[in-house]
Amino acid sequence: MKTAIYPGTFDPFTLGHDDILKRALRVFDEITVLVAVSPAKKALFSKDQRVEMIQEHLKDEPRAKVDSWNGLIVEYAKKHQINAIVRGLRPTGDFEMEFQMASMNNNLYSEIDTFFLPTGGKHYFVSSSLVKELYKYGRNVEDFVPPAILSQLTNK
Ligand code: COA
C-alpha cells in the first residue's frame, strides 16, 4: 500500500490544501493529514480543534486519515513506517523553503522523500492567514475553505 503524510499547520485547512490532498490521493492509497506545530506561528485554533475540523470535512474520504504531532515530521514517519511526504508548491515563493525542508528531512531520515504538487490555479494565492484576515474584516471566505471549516470559523 502506498502511504504518505501531508503535513501542515492547517490553521485553518483551506480548499487549496484540499486540492493538494485530493490530487495526491489519486497517486497514494492512504494519506495522513498531519496537523503539525510551526513554532513561529501563533494558531487561532488548537491542535485538537484543527484535527476535529479536518476529520469532519474528510468524513466521507476513508483513505484520508487525520492525526497531530508535536515533534519532527521524520520521527512520525519512522514510527508509522511511512516514507513519503506530500507538499503543495505555490508560485509565491514556496520553492526555496520547501527545497530546504525536503532536503533536511531526507538528511534526517534517508528513507523519506518529498513529493511536490503544483497548487491548483484557483488556489495559488490562498493562505490560512489571508483567510483569517478576510474573515476578521467581515468578508465571505466560502470560496476558500470547505463548509465544515467555515462553520467553525463562524463559531470563533
Ligand atoms: N493552498 C492554500 N494555502 C496553502 C497551500 C495550498 N496548497 N499550501 C500552503 N498553504 C499556506 C498555508 O495555509 C500556510 O499559510 P499561513 O502561513 O498563512 O499559515 C502557508 O501556506 C505555509 O504553509 P506550509 O508551507 O504548509 O507551512 P505550514 O506552516 O503550514 O507547515 C510544517 C509547516 C508544519 C510542515 C513544518 O513547520 C514542519 O514540518 N514542522 C514540524 C517540525 C519539523 O519536522 N521540522 C523540520 C523541518 S526540516
PDB file of C-alpha atoms and ligand atoms in Angstrom:
ATOM      1  CA  MET A   1       0.000   0.000   0.000  1.00  0.00           C
ATOM      2  CA  LYS A   2       1.391   3.425  -0.955  1.00  0.00           C
ATOM      3  CA  THR A   3       1.070   5.747   2.023  1.00  0.00           C
ATOM      4  CA  ALA A   4       2.099   9.357   2.589  1.00  0.00           C
ATOM      5  CA  ILE A   5       1.956  12.159   5.115  1.00  0.00           C
ATOM      6  CA  TYR A   6       0.568  15.563   4.200  1.00  0.00           C
ATOM      7  CA  PRO A   7       1.877  17.830   6.994  1.00  0.00           C
ATOM      8  CA  GLY A   8       0.994  21.432   7.682  1.00  0.00           C
ATOM      9  CA  THR A   9      -0.181  23.872  10.297  1.00  0.00           C
ATOM     10  CA  PHE A  10      -3.669  23.927   8.714  1.00  0.00           C
ATOM     11  CA  ASP A  11      -4.868  26.895  10.790  1.00  0.00           C
ATOM     12  CA  PRO A  12      -7.305  26.505   9.104  1.00  0.00           C
ATOM     13  CA  PHE A  13      -7.330  23.829   6.382  1.00  0.00           C
ATOM     14  CA  THR A  14      -8.287  25.535   3.112  1.00  0.00           C
ATOM     15  CA  LEU A  15      -9.633  24.477  -0.286  1.00  0.00           C
ATOM     16  CA  GLY A  16      -6.047  24.869  -1.502  1.00  0.00           C
ATOM     17  CA  HIS A  17      -4.951  22.176   0.949  1.00  0.00           C
ATOM     18  CA  ASP A  18      -7.957  20.079  -0.058  1.00  0.00           C
ATOM     19  CA  ASP A  19      -6.988  20.324  -3.728  1.00  0.00           C
ATOM     20  CA  ILE A  20      -3.472  19.036  -2.975  1.00  0.00           C
ATOM     21  CA  LEU A  21      -4.808  16.206  -0.795  1.00  0.00           C
ATOM     22  CA  LYS A  22      -7.422  15.003  -3.316  1.00  0.00           C
ATOM     23  CA  ARG A  23      -4.942  15.044  -6.179  1.00  0.00           C
ATOM     24  CA  ALA A  24      -2.342  13.205  -4.108  1.00  0.00           C
ATOM     25  CA  LEU A  25      -4.964  10.553  -3.264  1.00  0.00           C
ATOM     26  CA  ARG A  26      -5.007   9.658  -6.963  1.00  0.00           C
ATOM     27  CA  VAL A  27      -1.416   8.501  -6.546  1.00  0.00           C
ATOM     28  CA  PHE A  28      -1.236   7.301  -2.920  1.00  0.00           C
ATOM     29  CA  ASP A  29      -3.581   4.719  -1.400  1.00  0.00           C
ATOM     30  CA  GLU A  30      -3.722   6.389   2.001  1.00  0.00           C
ATOM     31  CA  ILE A  31      -2.649   9.824   3.193  1.00  0.00           C
ATOM     32  CA  THR A  32      -2.396  11.085   6.751  1.00  0.00           C
ATOM     33  CA  VAL A  33      -3.142  14.787   7.061  1.00  0.00           C
ATOM     34  CA  LEU A  34      -0.761  15.616   9.878  1.00  0.00           C
ATOM     35  CA  VAL A  35      -1.525  18.713  11.918  1.00  0.00           C
ATOM     36  CA  ALA A  36       1.944  19.808  12.964  1.00  0.00           C
ATOM     37  CA  VAL A  37       3.317  22.573  15.107  1.00  0.00           C
ATOM     38  CA  SER A  38       5.078  25.504  13.475  1.00  0.00           C
ATOM     39  CA  PRO A  39       6.914  27.111  16.410  1.00  0.00           C
ATOM     40  CA  ALA A  40       6.947  30.506  14.676  1.00  0.00           C
ATOM     41  CA  LYS A  41       3.142  30.646  14.310  1.00  0.00           C
ATOM     42  CA  LYS A  42       0.518  31.611  16.857  1.00  0.00           C
ATOM     43  CA  ALA A  43      -2.501  29.479  15.976  1.00  0.00           C
ATOM     44  CA  LEU A  44      -6.141  30.585  16.076  1.00  0.00           C
ATOM     45  CA  PHE A  45      -7.403  27.009  16.524  1.00  0.00           C
ATOM     46  CA  SER A  46      -5.928  24.498  18.975  1.00  0.00           C
ATOM     47  CA  LYS A  47      -4.294  21.381  17.544  1.00  0.00           C
ATOM     48  CA  ASP A  48      -7.273  19.249  18.634  1.00  0.00           C
ATOM     49  CA  GLN A  49      -9.760  21.679  17.085  1.00  0.00           C
ATOM     50  CA  ARG A  50      -7.859  21.575  13.796  1.00  0.00           C
ATOM     51  CA  VAL A  51      -7.854  17.755  13.832  1.00  0.00           C
ATOM     52  CA  GLU A  52     -11.606  17.652  14.541  1.00  0.00           C
ATOM     53  CA  MET A  53     -12.423  20.182  11.822  1.00  0.00           C
ATOM     54  CA  ILE A  54     -10.406  18.305   9.203  1.00  0.00           C
ATOM     55  CA  GLN A  55     -11.860  14.949  10.319  1.00  0.00           C
ATOM     56  CA  GLU A  56     -15.371  16.345   9.907  1.00  0.00           C
ATOM     57  CA  HIS A  57     -14.509  17.663   6.453  1.00  0.00           C
ATOM     58  CA  LEU A  58     -12.964  14.329   5.398  1.00  0.00           C
ATOM     59  CA  LYS A  59     -15.531  12.027   6.985  1.00  0.00           C
ATOM     60  CA  ASP A  60     -16.510  10.574   3.586  1.00  0.00           C
ATOM     61  CA  GLU A  61     -12.936  10.013   2.450  1.00  0.00           C
ATOM     62  CA  PRO A  62     -11.823   6.743   4.132  1.00  0.00           C
ATOM     63  CA  ARG A  63      -8.362   6.903   2.541  1.00  0.00           C
ATOM     64  CA  ALA A  64      -7.552  10.181   4.297  1.00  0.00           C
ATOM     65  CA  LYS A  65      -6.565   9.919   7.975  1.00  0.00           C
ATOM     66  CA  VAL A  66      -6.050  12.861  10.301  1.00  0.00           C
ATOM     67  CA  ASP A  67      -3.553  12.986  13.128  1.00  0.00           C
ATOM     68  CA  SER A  68      -1.421  15.519  15.000  1.00  0.00           C
ATOM     69  CA  TRP A  69       2.204  15.602  16.056  1.00  0.00           C
ATOM     70  CA  ASN A  70       4.391  17.813  18.205  1.00  0.00           C
ATOM     71  CA  GLY A  71       7.785  16.621  17.036  1.00  0.00           C
ATOM     72  CA  LEU A  72       9.730  16.318  13.821  1.00  0.00           C
ATOM     73  CA  ILE A  73       7.807  15.009  10.826  1.00  0.00           C
ATOM     74  CA  VAL A  74      10.513  12.421  10.154  1.00  0.00           C
ATOM     75  CA  GLU A  75      10.002  10.939  13.637  1.00  0.00           C
ATOM     76  CA  TYR A  76       6.309  10.460  12.911  1.00  0.00           C
ATOM     77  CA  ALA A  77       7.190   8.959   9.529  1.00  0.00           C
ATOM     78  CA  LYS A  78       9.633   6.466  11.070  1.00  0.00           C
ATOM     79  CA  LYS A  79       7.201   5.498  13.804  1.00  0.00           C
ATOM     80  CA  HIS A  80       4.454   4.785  11.274  1.00  0.00           C
ATOM     81  CA  GLN A  81       6.740   3.368   8.561  1.00  0.00           C
ATOM     82  CA  ILE A  82       5.739   5.985   6.014  1.00  0.00           C
ATOM     83  CA  ASN A  83       8.350   7.172   3.543  1.00  0.00           C
ATOM     84  CA  ALA A  84       6.600   9.861   1.512  1.00  0.00           C
ATOM     85  CA  ILE A  85       5.696  13.450   2.345  1.00  0.00           C
ATOM     86  CA  VAL A  86       3.287  15.393   0.124  1.00  0.00           C
ATOM     87  CA  ARG A  87       3.626  19.160  -0.156  1.00  0.00           C
ATOM     88  CA  GLY A  88       1.957  21.741  -2.371  1.00  0.00           C
ATOM     89  CA  LEU A  89       4.022  24.344  -4.187  1.00  0.00           C
ATOM     90  CA  ARG A  90       2.593  27.792  -4.870  1.00  0.00           C
ATOM     91  CA  PRO A  91       4.290  30.194  -7.287  1.00  0.00           C
ATOM     92  CA  THR A  92       4.522  32.714  -4.468  1.00  0.00           C
ATOM     93  CA  GLY A  93       7.944  31.906  -3.083  1.00  0.00           C
ATOM     94  CA  ASP A  94       7.407  28.415  -1.636  1.00  0.00           C
ATOM     95  CA  PHE A  95      10.195  26.717  -3.562  1.00  0.00           C
ATOM     96  CA  GLU A  96      13.332  27.719  -1.640  1.00  0.00           C
ATOM     97  CA  MET A  97      11.911  26.894   1.780  1.00  0.00           C
ATOM     98  CA  GLU A  98      10.308  23.675   0.552  1.00  0.00           C
ATOM     99  CA  PHE A  99      13.528  22.553  -1.104  1.00  0.00           C
ATOM    100  CA  GLN A 100      15.433  23.216   2.113  1.00  0.00           C
ATOM    101  CA  MET A 101      12.851  21.394   4.251  1.00  0.00           C
ATOM    102  CA  ALA A 102      12.703  18.394   1.891  1.00  0.00           C
ATOM    103  CA  SER A 103      16.499  18.174   1.881  1.00  0.00           C
ATOM    104  CA  MET A 104      16.728  18.421   5.658  1.00  0.00           C
ATOM    105  CA  ASN A 105      14.038  15.780   6.124  1.00  0.00           C
ATOM    106  CA  ASN A 106      15.862  13.470   3.729  1.00  0.00           C
ATOM    107  CA  ASN A 107      19.102  14.161   5.551  1.00  0.00           C
ATOM    108  CA  LEU A 108      17.469  13.270   8.889  1.00  0.00           C
ATOM    109  CA  TYR A 109      15.855  10.119   7.503  1.00  0.00           C
ATOM    110  CA  SER A 110      17.225   8.851   4.222  1.00  0.00           C
ATOM    111  CA  GLU A 111      14.165   6.629   3.620  1.00  0.00           C
ATOM    112  CA  ILE A 112      11.909   9.649   3.229  1.00  0.00           C
ATOM    113  CA  ASP A 113      11.199  11.647   0.085  1.00  0.00           C
ATOM    114  CA  THR A 114       9.007  14.661  -0.567  1.00  0.00           C
ATOM    115  CA  PHE A 115       6.567  14.745  -3.481  1.00  0.00           C
ATOM    116  CA  PHE A 116       5.533  18.205  -4.672  1.00  0.00           C
ATOM    117  CA  LEU A 117       2.304  19.060  -6.436  1.00  0.00           C
ATOM    118  CA  PRO A 118       1.787  22.464  -8.027  1.00  0.00           C
ATOM    119  CA  THR A 119      -1.061  24.221  -6.243  1.00  0.00           C
ATOM    120  CA  GLY A 120      -4.161  24.377  -8.450  1.00  0.00           C
ATOM    121  CA  GLY A 121      -4.745  27.584 -10.419  1.00  0.00           C
ATOM    122  CA  LYS A 122      -7.775  28.532  -8.347  1.00  0.00           C
ATOM    123  CA  HIS A 123      -5.832  28.417  -5.076  1.00  0.00           C
ATOM    124  CA  TYR A 124      -2.294  29.600  -5.703  1.00  0.00           C
ATOM    125  CA  PHE A 125      -2.883  32.894  -3.880  1.00  0.00           C
ATOM    126  CA  VAL A 126      -4.680  31.413  -0.844  1.00  0.00           C
ATOM    127  CA  SER A 127      -3.094  31.081   2.583  1.00  0.00           C
ATOM    128  CA  SER A 128      -4.545  30.347   6.009  1.00  0.00           C
ATOM    129  CA  SER A 129      -3.504  33.784   7.314  1.00  0.00           C
ATOM    130  CA  LEU A 130      -5.206  35.596   4.428  1.00  0.00           C
ATOM    131  CA  VAL A 131      -8.402  33.612   5.006  1.00  0.00           C
ATOM    132  CA  LYS A 132      -8.353  34.563   8.713  1.00  0.00           C
ATOM    133  CA  GLU A 133      -7.691  38.195   7.842  1.00  0.00           C
ATOM    134  CA  LEU A 134     -10.525  38.404   5.302  1.00  0.00           C
ATOM    135  CA  TYR A 135     -12.851  36.740   7.772  1.00  0.00           C
ATOM    136  CA  LYS A 136     -11.842  39.153  10.528  1.00  0.00           C
ATOM    137  CA  TYR A 137     -12.823  42.054   8.275  1.00  0.00           C
ATOM    138  CA  GLY A 138     -16.231  40.533   7.605  1.00  0.00           C
ATOM    139  CA  ARG A 139     -15.610  39.109   4.135  1.00  0.00           C
ATOM    140  CA  ASN A 140     -17.209  35.885   2.944  1.00  0.00           C
ATOM    141  CA  VAL A 141     -14.496  33.187   2.732  1.00  0.00           C
ATOM    142  CA  GLU A 142     -16.651  30.333   1.415  1.00  0.00           C
ATOM    143  CA  ASP A 143     -14.639  30.272  -1.821  1.00  0.00           C
ATOM    144  CA  PHE A 144     -11.503  29.453   0.159  1.00  0.00           C
ATOM    145  CA  VAL A 145     -12.442  26.963   2.917  1.00  0.00           C
ATOM    146  CA  PRO A 146     -14.563  23.777   2.993  1.00  0.00           C
ATOM    147  CA  PRO A 147     -18.044  24.111   4.627  1.00  0.00           C
ATOM    148  CA  ALA A 148     -17.006  22.162   7.772  1.00  0.00           C
ATOM    149  CA  ILE A 149     -14.198  24.650   8.356  1.00  0.00           C
ATOM    150  CA  LEU A 150     -16.364  27.678   7.557  1.00  0.00           C
ATOM    151  CA  SER A 151     -18.843  26.755  10.290  1.00  0.00           C
ATOM    152  CA  GLN A 152     -16.038  26.553  12.877  1.00  0.00           C
ATOM    153  CA  LEU A 153     -14.657  29.921  11.776  1.00  0.00           C
ATOM    154  CA  THR A 154     -18.122  31.323  12.339  1.00  0.00           C
ATOM    155  CA  ASN A 155     -18.074  29.951  15.907  1.00  0.00           C
ATOM    156  CA  LYS A 156     -14.768  31.716  16.544  1.00  0.00           C
TER     157      LYS A 156
HETATM  158  N1  COA B   1      -3.282  26.085  -0.696  1.00  0.00           N
HETATM  159  C1  COA B   1      -3.512  27.120   0.106  1.00  0.00           C
HETATM  160  N2  COA B   1      -2.673  27.522   1.063  1.00  0.00           N
HETATM  161  C2  COA B   1      -1.554  26.834   1.207  1.00  0.00           C
HETATM  162  C3  COA B   1      -1.244  25.738   0.414  1.00  0.00           C
HETATM  163  C4  COA B   1      -2.167  25.361  -0.575  1.00  0.00           C
HETATM  164  N3  COA B   1      -1.970  24.337  -1.373  1.00  0.00           N
HETATM  165  N4  COA B   1      -0.053  25.265   0.792  1.00  0.00           N
HETATM  166  C5  COA B   1       0.355  26.026   1.803  1.00  0.00           C
HETATM  167  N5  COA B   1      -0.552  26.976   2.052  1.00  0.00           N
HETATM  168  C6  COA B   1      -0.467  28.030   3.037  1.00  0.00           C
HETATM  169  C7  COA B   1      -0.728  27.549   4.431  1.00  0.00           C
HETATM  170  O1  COA B   1      -2.076  27.690   4.783  1.00  0.00           O
HETATM  171  C8  COA B   1       0.163  28.448   5.241  1.00  0.00           C
HETATM  172  O2  COA B   1      -0.491  29.678   5.470  1.00  0.00           O
HETATM  173  P1  COA B   1      -0.063  30.612   6.693  1.00  0.00           P
HETATM  174  O3  COA B   1       1.407  30.831   6.609  1.00  0.00           O
HETATM  175  O4  COA B   1      -0.856  31.808   6.451  1.00  0.00           O
HETATM  176  O5  COA B   1      -0.447  29.832   7.935  1.00  0.00           O
HETATM  177  C9  COA B   1       1.332  28.756   4.326  1.00  0.00           C
HETATM  178  O6  COA B   1       0.855  28.491   3.048  1.00  0.00           O
HETATM  179  C10 COA B   1       2.521  27.935   4.612  1.00  0.00           C
HETATM  180  O7  COA B   1       2.087  26.622   4.633  1.00  0.00           O
HETATM  181  P2  COA B   1       3.066  25.430   4.748  1.00  0.00           P
HETATM  182  O8  COA B   1       4.213  25.643   3.857  1.00  0.00           O
HETATM  183  O9  COA B   1       2.298  24.183   4.605  1.00  0.00           O
HETATM  184  O10 COA B   1       3.637  25.599   6.145  1.00  0.00           O
HETATM  185  P3  COA B   1       2.966  25.291   7.434  1.00  0.00           P
HETATM  186  O11 COA B   1       3.358  26.365   8.357  1.00  0.00           O
HETATM  187  O12 COA B   1       1.512  25.050   7.291  1.00  0.00           O
HETATM  188  O13 COA B   1       3.626  23.883   7.815  1.00  0.00           O
HETATM  189  C11 COA B   1       5.277  22.418   8.674  1.00  0.00           C
HETATM  190  C12 COA B   1       4.998  23.777   8.055  1.00  0.00           C
HETATM  191  C13 COA B   1       4.315  22.119   9.814  1.00  0.00           C
HETATM  192  C14 COA B   1       5.103  21.326   7.627  1.00  0.00           C
HETATM  193  C15 COA B   1       6.728  22.455   9.168  1.00  0.00           C
HETATM  194  O14 COA B   1       6.878  23.546  10.052  1.00  0.00           O
HETATM  195  C16 COA B   1       7.092  21.181   9.882  1.00  0.00           C
HETATM  196  O15 COA B   1       7.411  20.198   9.240  1.00  0.00           O
HETATM  197  N6  COA B   1       7.038  21.196  11.218  1.00  0.00           N
HETATM  198  C17 COA B   1       7.293  20.043  12.038  1.00  0.00           C
HETATM  199  C18 COA B   1       8.707  20.090  12.610  1.00  0.00           C
HETATM  200  C19 COA B   1       9.693  19.556  11.611  1.00  0.00           C
HETATM  201  O16 COA B   1       9.686  18.428  11.198  1.00  0.00           O
HETATM  202  N7  COA B   1      10.620  20.439  11.266  1.00  0.00           N
HETATM  203  C20 COA B   1      11.737  20.111  10.415  1.00  0.00           C
HETATM  204  C21 COA B   1      11.522  20.609   9.059  1.00  0.00           C
HETATM  205  S1  COA B   1      13.025  20.352   8.173  1.00  0.00           S
END
